[in-house]
């Protein structure tokens, strides 16, 4: 039986949807699959790209022990985990002599770069491609003519195109959360350990709920792709690759398939307290689908439900339907309030559309928790006046709300990446993209300072209106006291941290405090862009 070991540098929540889907499909096809997860944050990345993540040598040794005897090692990763993927790949090839295949969106859009490190590259969805490659390796058949799997022959790259999309997501098994032959790097132990139910329980994300509580949630996805075409996102990049194929890239699973997964996972792990749908825009689903989902979810699951929306897909009928089923939280992408930056980002919604969505969410409180709104800053095309437009828009939104602030990253082959290359803005991809942090504190100028103030719930609106007066904006823009902004950020974060600590103590939630100090000890801070 062919044996595959999957390595996945992954965020701390252990969702790792890609490798869990691969593992489930290959096991169903009769292959011997071992999954090794390497959870870690990207919170130490520096703006100048100087910090490089790597695993301790004894962890690499333990990983190689688990991979020994495999026919193939697969490595799937997100762009900002590139350095960790390279470290694991080099160790496997140099010390075990086992071929390595890379997969994931980064690899799909940059296959030639990937072949500088790996023996094979999977372009597109790998569930069937990997099975075909494993069978060929085990049987000693040629491996250079498998659709979607690129390799080298006599030193030259063999381009085998794209693996055709799977037309029916219901034909796939659920994400593999069985724990069977699963292992995880547990930094608190200093070793790779078996991914038992207890270990998974500690790793599942904790999200804010009512009365200061944190809920342990299971994250899943009910679709692949997104209906939008945002210029900063890599999903439209991949969608464009398959534009001429018979299967649309944006596909969703059926309600029965999703519900069967949720029933199975909540029965297997009764400590799950909520469900978080990680689909980019869950509200883009058709009404009939949502109606069937809401009825089934309320009847069979009934746990608090968390999801994401966009201003152009959110509407009252869908929202009320899902609230009745258990929806308690919605986060929504706004990204910018500048007409110029909206055009660059391909975000078609107007201020009025954003305001309507925010007011709709506000009108459903207290049934809904405080929403979070996503914004993107640090675009090279963003002038201070553009960021002021964003601040002015956010200042109109009804409080309370939180902000999820992200610094722009040129994800490979996105439209903004290609534009930046043409304009000469990218010189070294590894330092300027792969090692760039998601969040650079907004403390560079006056509009950044105002954006930061908006992350606090109790800033009086009259005070904000004063700070936005043209003469006040002109004064601070002229003087630009960055020392003041930096000091305000330090003080503000100290106040925020103290408030959270006092709230945790008042609610008897010691785990929030111990979790904070554990992250300090492990030096693995979560990227800090979510404020509220």
Coordinates of C-alpha atoms in Angstrom, one line a residue:
X1 CA 0.0 0.0 0.0
X2 CA 1.5 3.4 -1.0
X3 CA 2.4 5.5 2.0
X4 CA 2.1 9.3 2.2
X5 CA 3.1 11.7 4.9
X6 CA 1.6 15.2 4.8
X7 CA 3.4 18.1 6.5
X8 CA 1.4 21.2 7.0
X9 CA 2.8 24.4 8.6
X10 CA -0.5 25.9 9.6
X11 CA -2.1 28.6 11.8
X12 CA -2.6 27.8 15.5
X13 CA -6.3 26.7 15.0
X14 CA -5.3 23.5 13.3
X15 CA -8.1 23.9 10.7
X16 CA -5.7 23.1 7.8
X17 CA -8.6 22.5 5.4
X18 CA -6.4 21.5 2.4
X19 CA -4.4 18.7 4.0
X20 CA -7.4 17.4 5.9
X21 CA -9.4 17.1 2.7
X22 CA -6.4 15.3 1.0
X23 CA -6.0 13.0 4.0
X24 CA -9.7 12.1 4.0
X25 CA -9.8 11.4 0.2
X26 CA -6.6 9.4 0.1
X27 CA -7.6 7.3 3.1
X28 CA -10.9 6.6 1.4
X29 CA -9.0 5.5 -1.7
X30 CA -7.1 3.0 0.4
X31 CA -3.8 4.8 0.9
X32 CA -1.7 4.9 4.1
X33 CA -1.7 8.6 5.2
X34 CA 0.1 10.2 8.1
X35 CA -0.7 13.8 8.9
X36 CA 1.8 16.0 10.8
X37 CA 0.6 19.6 11.6
X38 CA 3.0 22.4 12.6
X39 CA 0.8 25.1 14.1
X40 CA 2.3 28.5 14.5
X41 CA 1.6 32.2 14.3
X42 CA 3.2 34.8 12.0
X43 CA 3.2 37.4 14.8
X44 CA 7.0 37.7 14.9
X45 CA 7.3 38.8 11.3
X46 CA 8.9 42.2 10.9
X47 CA 8.1 45.0 8.5
X48 CA 11.6 44.9 7.0
X49 CA 11.4 41.1 6.4
X50 CA 14.3 40.4 8.7
X51 CA 12.7 37.7 10.8
X52 CA 12.8 34.1 9.5
X53 CA 10.7 31.4 11.2
X54 CA 12.3 28.0 11.6
X55 CA 11.7 24.9 13.7
X56 CA 14.1 23.6 16.3
X57 CA 16.3 20.8 15.0
X58 CA 14.9 18.2 17.4
X59 CA 11.4 19.0 16.0
X60 CA 12.7 18.4 12.5
X61 CA 14.3 15.1 13.6
X62 CA 11.0 14.0 15.1
X63 CA 9.2 14.9 11.9
X64 CA 11.6 12.9 9.8
X65 CA 11.1 9.9 12.1
X66 CA 7.4 10.1 11.3
X67 CA 8.0 10.4 7.5
X68 CA 10.6 7.6 7.3
X69 CA 9.5 4.8 5.0
X70 CA 7.0 7.0 3.1
X71 CA 6.7 6.8 -0.7
X72 CA 6.1 10.5 -0.8
X73 CA 6.0 13.5 1.5
X74 CA 3.5 16.3 0.7
X75 CA 4.0 19.9 2.0
X76 CA 1.0 22.3 1.8
X77 CA 1.4 25.8 3.2
X78 CA 0.2 29.4 3.0
X79 CA 2.5 32.1 1.5
X80 CA 3.6 33.4 4.9
X81 CA 4.7 29.9 6.0
X82 CA 7.1 29.7 3.1
X83 CA 10.4 29.6 5.1
X84 CA 9.0 26.8 7.3
X85 CA 8.0 24.8 4.3
X86 CA 11.4 25.1 2.8
X87 CA 13.1 24.0 6.0
X88 CA 11.0 20.8 6.2
X89 CA 11.4 20.1 2.5
X90 CA 15.2 20.3 2.5
X91 CA 15.4 18.1 5.5
X92 CA 13.2 15.4 3.9
X93 CA 15.1 15.4 0.6
X94 CA 18.6 15.6 2.0
X95 CA 18.3 13.3 5.0
X96 CA 15.6 10.8 3.9
X97 CA 15.9 10.9 0.1
X98 CA 12.1 10.7 -0.2
X99 CA 10.5 12.8 -3.0
X100 CA 8.5 15.8 -1.9
X101 CA 5.4 17.4 -3.5
X102 CA 4.3 20.9 -2.8
X103 CA 0.6 21.9 -3.0
X104 CA -1.7 24.8 -2.1
X105 CA -2.6 28.1 -3.7
X106 CA 0.9 29.5 -3.4
X107 CA 2.3 26.5 -5.3
X108 CA -0.5 26.6 -7.8
X109 CA 0.3 30.2 -8.9
X110 CA 4.1 29.8 -8.6
X111 CA 4.9 26.3 -9.8
X112 CA 8.4 27.1 -11.2
X113 CA 9.5 28.6 -8.0
X114 CA 8.2 25.6 -6.1
X115 CA 10.2 23.2 -8.3
X116 CA 13.4 24.9 -7.0
X117 CA 12.7 23.1 -3.7
X118 CA 10.4 20.2 -4.4
X119 CA 10.4 17.2 -6.7
X120 CA 6.8 17.6 -7.7
X121 CA 4.2 20.4 -7.7
X122 CA 0.5 20.0 -7.7
X123 CA -1.3 22.7 -9.6
X124 CA -5.0 22.7 -8.7
X125 CA -7.0 20.4 -6.5
X126 CA -4.9 17.4 -5.3
X127 CA -7.4 14.8 -4.1
X128 CA -7.2 12.7 -7.3
X129 CA -3.8 13.9 -8.5
X130 CA -2.0 12.8 -5.4
X131 CA -3.7 9.3 -5.5
X132 CA -2.5 8.9 -9.1
X133 CA 1.1 10.0 -8.2
X134 CA 1.2 7.7 -5.2
X135 CA 0.1 4.7 -7.3
X136 CA 2.7 5.5 -10.0
X137 CA 5.5 5.7 -7.4
X138 CA 4.5 2.5 -5.7
X139 CA 4.3 0.6 -9.0
X140 CA 7.4 2.1 -10.5
X141 CA 5.6 3.7 -13.3
X142 CA 6.5 7.0 -14.9
X143 CA 5.5 10.0 -12.9
X144 CA 6.1 12.8 -15.4
X145 CA 2.7 12.7 -17.3
X146 CA 0.1 13.1 -14.5
X147 CA -2.3 15.9 -15.2
X148 CA -1.7 18.8 -12.8
X149 CA 1.5 17.4 -11.4
X150 CA 4.6 19.2 -12.6
X151 CA 8.1 17.8 -12.2
X152 CA 11.5 17.8 -14.0
X153 CA 12.8 15.5 -16.7
X154 CA 16.5 15.7 -17.5
X155 CA 16.7 19.0 -15.6
X156 CA 13.9 20.6 -17.6
X157 CA 10.5 21.5 -16.1
X158 CA 7.6 19.2 -17.3
X159 CA 4.5 21.4 -17.5
X160 CA 1.5 19.1 -17.0
X161 CA -1.1 21.9 -16.9
X162 CA -3.8 22.2 -14.3
X163 CA -5.6 19.4 -12.6
X164 CA -9.3 19.6 -13.6
X165 CA -11.6 20.8 -10.9
X166 CA -13.7 18.4 -9.0
X167 CA -17.3 19.1 -10.2
X168 CA -19.1 17.7 -7.2
X169 CA -17.8 18.6 -3.7
X170 CA -20.3 16.2 -2.2
X171 CA -18.3 13.4 -3.7
X172 CA -15.5 14.2 -1.2
X173 CA -15.4 12.9 2.3
X174 CA -15.5 15.3 5.2
X175 CA -12.3 17.0 6.4
X176 CA -10.3 14.4 8.3
X177 CA -10.6 15.2 12.0
X178 CA -10.5 11.5 12.9
X179 CA -7.2 11.9 14.8
X180 CA -6.1 8.6 13.2
X181 CA -2.4 8.7 12.4
X182 CA -2.5 12.5 13.1
X183 CA 0.4 14.2 14.9
X184 CA 1.0 17.8 15.9
X185 CA 3.9 19.9 17.0
X186 CA 3.0 21.0 20.5
X187 CA 5.4 23.8 21.5
X188 CA 4.3 23.6 25.2
X189 CA 5.7 20.1 25.3
X190 CA 8.7 20.7 23.0
X191 CA 7.8 17.7 20.9
X192 CA 5.6 16.3 18.2
X193 CA 2.8 14.4 19.9
X194 CA -0.2 12.3 18.8
X195 CA -3.2 14.6 18.0
X196 CA -5.6 13.1 20.6
X197 CA -9.0 14.5 21.4
X198 CA -7.5 16.3 24.4
X199 CA -4.8 17.9 22.3
X200 CA -7.4 19.0 19.7
X201 CA -9.6 20.4 22.4
X202 CA -6.8 22.7 23.6
X203 CA -6.0 23.7 20.1
X204 CA -9.4 24.6 18.8
X205 CA -9.9 28.4 18.5
X206 CA -11.7 30.2 21.4
X207 CA -13.9 33.0 20.2
X208 CA -15.6 35.8 22.2
X209 CA -19.2 35.1 23.1
X210 CA -21.7 36.7 25.5
X211 CA -20.9 38.0 29.0
X212 CA -17.2 37.8 28.4
X213 CA -17.2 34.0 27.7
X214 CA -15.1 32.3 25.2
X215 CA -16.5 29.5 23.1
X216 CA -14.5 26.6 21.7
X217 CA -15.5 26.4 18.0
X218 CA -15.1 24.1 15.1
X219 CA -14.2 25.8 11.8
X220 CA -15.3 24.4 8.5
X221 CA -15.9 25.5 4.9
X222 CA -19.0 24.8 2.8
X223 CA -17.6 26.0 -0.5
X224 CA -14.5 26.6 -2.6
X225 CA -13.9 30.0 -4.1
X226 CA -15.6 33.3 -3.7
X227 CA -18.0 35.3 -6.0
X228 CA -16.0 38.5 -5.7
X229 CA -12.9 39.6 -7.7
X230 CA -10.9 41.6 -5.1
X231 CA -7.5 42.6 -6.5
X232 CA -5.6 41.8 -3.3
X233 CA -6.9 38.3 -2.9
X234 CA -5.5 35.1 -4.4
X235 CA -8.8 33.4 -4.9
X236 CA -9.6 35.4 -8.1
X237 CA -6.1 34.6 -9.3
X238 CA -6.8 30.8 -9.1
X239 CA -10.4 31.3 -10.4
X240 CA -9.0 32.9 -13.5
X241 CA -6.7 29.9 -14.2
X242 CA -9.8 27.7 -14.5
X243 CA -12.0 30.3 -16.3
X244 CA -12.2 28.3 -19.6
X245 CA -12.8 24.9 -17.9
X246 CA -16.1 23.1 -17.7
X247 CA -16.4 23.5 -13.9
X248 CA -16.8 26.8 -12.2
X249 CA -14.2 27.5 -9.5
X250 CA -16.8 28.8 -7.1
X251 CA -18.7 25.7 -5.9
X252 CA -20.6 24.8 -2.8
X253 CA -21.5 21.6 -1.0
X254 CA -25.1 20.6 -0.5
X255 CA -27.0 21.2 2.7
X256 CA -27.2 17.4 3.5
X257 CA -23.5 17.0 3.1
X258 CA -22.7 20.0 5.3
X259 CA -25.1 18.8 8.0
X260 CA -23.8 15.3 8.0
X261 CA -20.3 16.7 8.7
X262 CA -21.5 18.9 11.5
X263 CA -23.5 16.0 13.1
X264 CA -20.5 13.7 12.9
X265 CA -18.0 16.2 14.3
X266 CA -20.2 17.4 17.2
X267 CA -20.9 13.8 18.1
X268 CA -17.2 12.8 18.0
X269 CA -16.1 15.9 20.0
X270 CA -18.8 17.0 22.4
X271 CA -16.6 19.7 23.8
X272 CA -17.3 21.8 20.6
X273 CA -19.4 24.8 21.7
X274 CA -19.9 26.6 18.4
X275 CA -19.5 26.4 14.6
X276 CA -17.6 29.0 12.6
X277 CA -18.1 28.9 8.9
X278 CA -14.9 30.1 7.2
X279 CA -16.5 30.7 3.8
X280 CA -15.4 34.1 2.5
X281 CA -19.0 35.3 2.0
X282 CA -21.5 32.8 3.4
X283 CA -24.3 35.3 2.6
X284 CA -23.6 34.8 -1.1
X285 CA -25.4 31.5 -1.0
X286 CA -28.8 31.3 -2.6
X287 CA -31.9 31.8 -0.5
X288 CA -33.2 28.3 -1.0
X289 CA -29.9 26.8 0.1
X290 CA -29.8 29.0 3.2
X291 CA -33.5 28.3 4.1
X292 CA -32.8 24.5 4.0
X293 CA -29.6 25.0 6.0
X294 CA -31.3 27.1 8.6
X295 CA -34.0 24.6 9.2
X296 CA -31.6 21.6 9.5
X297 CA -29.0 23.5 11.6
X298 CA -31.6 24.7 14.1
X299 CA -33.0 21.1 14.4
X300 CA -29.8 19.1 14.4
X301 CA -27.0 21.3 15.8
X302 CA -28.3 24.5 17.5
X303 CA -24.9 25.7 18.6
X304 CA -23.9 29.3 18.3
X305 CA -23.0 30.0 14.6
X306 CA -20.4 32.5 13.4
X307 CA -19.9 33.5 9.8
X308 CA -18.6 36.2 7.3
X309 CA -20.4 38.5 5.0
X310 CA -19.7 41.3 2.5
X311 CA -21.8 44.5 2.1
X312 CA -23.0 43.4 -1.3
X313 CA -24.3 40.0 -0.1
X314 CA -25.8 40.9 3.3
X315 CA -29.5 41.4 3.4
X316 CA -32.2 41.4 6.1
X317 CA -34.1 38.3 4.9
X318 CA -31.0 36.1 4.9
X319 CA -29.8 37.6 8.2
X320 CA -33.0 37.0 10.1
X321 CA -33.3 33.4 8.7
X322 CA -29.8 32.6 10.1
X323 CA -30.3 34.4 13.4
X324 CA -33.4 32.2 14.0
X325 CA -31.2 29.1 13.3
X326 CA -28.5 30.2 15.8
X327 CA -26.3 32.9 14.1
X328 CA -24.8 35.1 16.7
X329 CA -21.9 36.9 15.0
X330 CA -21.1 38.3 11.6
X331 CA -17.8 39.9 10.4
X332 CA -17.9 42.0 7.3
X333 CA -15.2 43.2 4.9
X334 CA -15.2 47.0 4.2
X335 CA -11.4 47.3 3.4
X336 CA -11.5 51.0 2.5
X337 CA -13.7 54.1 2.4
X338 CA -11.7 55.7 -0.4
X339 CA -13.3 55.7 -3.9
X340 CA -9.9 55.7 -5.4
X341 CA -8.7 52.7 -3.4
X342 CA -12.0 50.9 -3.9
X343 CA -11.4 51.1 -7.6
X344 CA -7.9 49.7 -7.3
X345 CA -9.1 47.0 -4.9
X346 CA -12.1 46.1 -7.1
X347 CA -14.5 46.7 -4.3
X348 CA -17.7 48.0 -5.9
X349 CA -19.8 48.8 -2.8
X350 CA -20.5 52.5 -2.1
X351 CA -20.4 54.2 1.3
X352 CA -24.2 53.9 1.4
X353 CA -24.1 50.1 0.9
X354 CA -21.5 49.7 3.7
X355 CA -23.6 51.9 6.0
X356 CA -26.7 50.0 5.2
X357 CA -25.0 46.7 6.1
X358 CA -23.6 48.0 9.3
X359 CA -26.9 49.5 10.4
X360 CA -28.6 46.2 9.6
X361 CA -26.2 44.3 11.8
X362 CA -26.6 46.9 14.5
X363 CA -30.4 46.7 14.4
X364 CA -30.2 43.0 15.2
X365 CA -28.3 43.5 18.5
X366 CA -28.5 42.0 21.1
X367 CA -29.3 38.9 19.1
X368 CA -26.0 39.4 17.4
X369 CA -22.7 40.0 19.1
X370 CA -20.6 43.1 18.3
X371 CA -19.5 42.8 14.6
X372 CA -16.0 43.1 13.4
X373 CA -15.3 45.1 10.2
X374 CA -12.2 44.4 8.1
X375 CA -10.0 47.2 6.7
X376 CA -6.8 47.1 4.7
X377 CA -4.2 49.8 5.2
X378 CA -0.6 50.4 4.0
X379 CA -1.3 50.2 0.3
X380 CA 1.4 52.1 -1.6
X381 CA -1.4 53.8 -3.6
X382 CA -3.1 55.0 -0.4
X383 CA -2.5 58.7 0.4
X384 CA -3.3 60.1 3.8
X385 CA -6.5 61.6 2.4
X386 CA -7.6 58.0 1.3
X387 CA -7.1 56.7 4.8
X388 CA -9.1 59.8 6.1
X389 CA -11.9 58.7 3.8
X390 CA -11.9 55.3 5.5
X391 CA -11.8 56.9 8.9
X392 CA -14.8 59.2 8.0
X393 CA -16.8 56.2 6.8
X394 CA -16.0 54.2 9.9
X395 CA -16.9 57.1 12.2
X396 CA -20.4 57.0 10.7
X397 CA -21.0 53.3 11.6
X398 CA -23.1 52.6 14.6
X399 CA -21.1 51.6 17.7
X400 CA -20.2 49.1 19.1
X401 CA -18.0 47.4 16.5
X402 CA -14.5 46.0 16.3
X403 CA -11.9 46.5 13.6
X404 CA -9.8 43.8 12.0
X405 CA -6.9 45.8 10.5
X406 CA -4.6 44.3 7.9
X407 CA -1.6 45.7 6.2
X408 CA -1.6 45.0 2.5
X409 CA 0.4 42.0 1.3
X410 CA 1.1 41.4 -2.4
X411 CA 0.0 37.8 -2.5
X412 CA 1.8 36.2 -5.5
X413 CA 0.1 36.7 -8.9
X414 CA -2.8 38.7 -7.6
X415 CA -3.7 41.8 -9.6
X416 CA -2.0 44.1 -7.1
X417 CA 1.1 41.9 -7.1
X418 CA 1.4 42.2 -10.9
X419 CA 0.8 45.9 -10.7
X420 CA 3.4 46.4 -8.0
X421 CA 5.9 44.4 -10.1
X422 CA 5.3 46.6 -13.2
X423 CA 5.7 49.7 -11.1
X424 CA 9.0 48.4 -9.6
X425 CA 7.7 48.2 -6.1
X426 CA 8.8 44.6 -5.5
X427 CA 12.6 43.8 -5.3
X428 CA 12.9 40.7 -3.1
X429 CA 9.8 38.6 -2.8
X430 CA 10.9 36.5 0.2
X431 CA 11.6 39.6 2.4
X432 CA 8.9 41.9 1.0
X433 CA 6.1 39.4 0.6
X434 CA 6.7 36.0 2.3
X435 CA 8.0 37.6 5.5
X436 CA 5.8 40.6 5.6
X437 CA 3.5 40.8 8.6
X438 CA -0.2 41.0 8.2
X439 CA -0.4 43.8 10.7
X440 CA 1.8 46.8 11.1
X441 CA 0.5 49.0 13.9
X442 CA -1.3 52.2 12.5
X443 CA 0.9 54.8 14.0
X444 CA 2.6 56.5 11.0
X445 CA 0.5 59.6 10.6
X446 CA -2.6 61.4 11.7
X447 CA -5.2 59.3 9.7
X448 CA -3.6 56.1 11.1
X449 CA -3.9 57.6 14.7
X450 CA -7.6 58.3 14.1
X451 CA -8.1 54.8 12.7
X452 CA -6.5 53.4 15.9
X453 CA -8.8 55.6 18.1
X454 CA -11.8 54.0 16.3
X455 CA -10.8 50.6 17.7
X456 CA -12.0 51.8 21.1
X457 CA -15.7 51.6 21.8
X458 CA -16.2 54.6 24.0
X459 CA -14.5 57.5 22.1
X460 CA -17.3 60.2 22.1
X461 CA -18.6 60.9 18.6
X462 CA -18.4 64.7 19.3
X463 CA -14.6 64.3 20.0
X464 CA -14.2 62.3 16.8
X465 CA -16.0 65.0 14.8
X466 CA -13.6 67.6 16.3
X467 CA -10.6 65.6 15.4
X468 CA -11.9 65.3 11.8
X469 CA -12.4 69.1 11.4
X470 CA -10.3 70.4 8.4
X471 CA -8.2 72.7 10.5
X472 CA -7.4 70.0 13.1
X473 CA -6.5 67.6 10.3
X474 CA -4.4 70.2 8.6
X475 CA -2.5 71.0 11.9
X476 CA -1.6 67.4 12.7
X477 CA -0.8 66.5 9.1
X478 CA 1.6 69.5 9.0
X479 CA 3.3 68.7 12.3
X480 CA 2.9 64.8 12.2
X481 CA 4.0 64.1 15.8
X482 CA 4.8 60.4 15.3
X483 CA 6.3 60.1 18.8
X484 CA 2.8 61.0 20.1
X485 CA 1.1 58.4 17.9
X486 CA 3.6 55.7 19.0
X487 CA 3.1 56.6 22.7
X488 CA -0.6 56.6 22.3
X489 CA -0.5 53.1 20.8
X490 CA 1.6 51.8 23.7
X491 CA -0.8 53.3 26.3
X492 CA -3.9 52.2 24.4
X493 CA -2.7 48.6 24.1
X494 CA -1.9 48.6 27.8
X495 CA -5.4 49.9 28.7
X496 CA -6.9 47.3 26.3
X497 CA -4.9 44.5 27.8
X498 CA -5.8 45.6 31.4
X499 CA -9.5 45.8 30.6
X500 CA -9.5 42.3 29.1
X501 CA -7.6 40.9 32.1
X502 CA -10.0 42.5 34.5
X503 CA -13.0 41.2 32.5
X504 CA -11.5 37.7 32.6
X505 CA -11.0 37.9 36.3
X506 CA -14.5 39.2 36.9
X507 CA -15.9 36.4 34.8
X508 CA -13.8 33.7 36.5
X509 CA -12.1 32.9 33.1
X510 CA -8.6 32.2 34.2
X511 CA -7.9 30.4 30.9
X512 CA -7.8 33.8 29.0
X513 CA -5.0 35.0 31.3
X514 CA -3.0 31.8 31.4
X515 CA -3.3 31.6 27.6
X516 CA -1.8 35.0 27.2
X517 CA 1.2 34.2 29.4
X518 CA 1.6 30.9 27.7
X519 CA 2.0 32.7 24.4
X520 CA 4.5 35.1 25.9
X521 CA 6.6 32.1 27.2
X522 CA 6.4 30.4 23.8
X523 CA 7.2 33.6 22.0
X524 CA 4.4 32.9 19.4
X525 CA 2.1 35.9 19.5
X526 CA -1.0 35.9 17.3
X527 CA -1.0 38.5 14.7
X528 CA -2.5 41.5 16.4
X529 CA -4.8 43.1 13.8
X530 CA -8.1 42.5 15.5
X531 CA -9.1 45.3 17.8
X532 CA -12.2 46.0 19.8

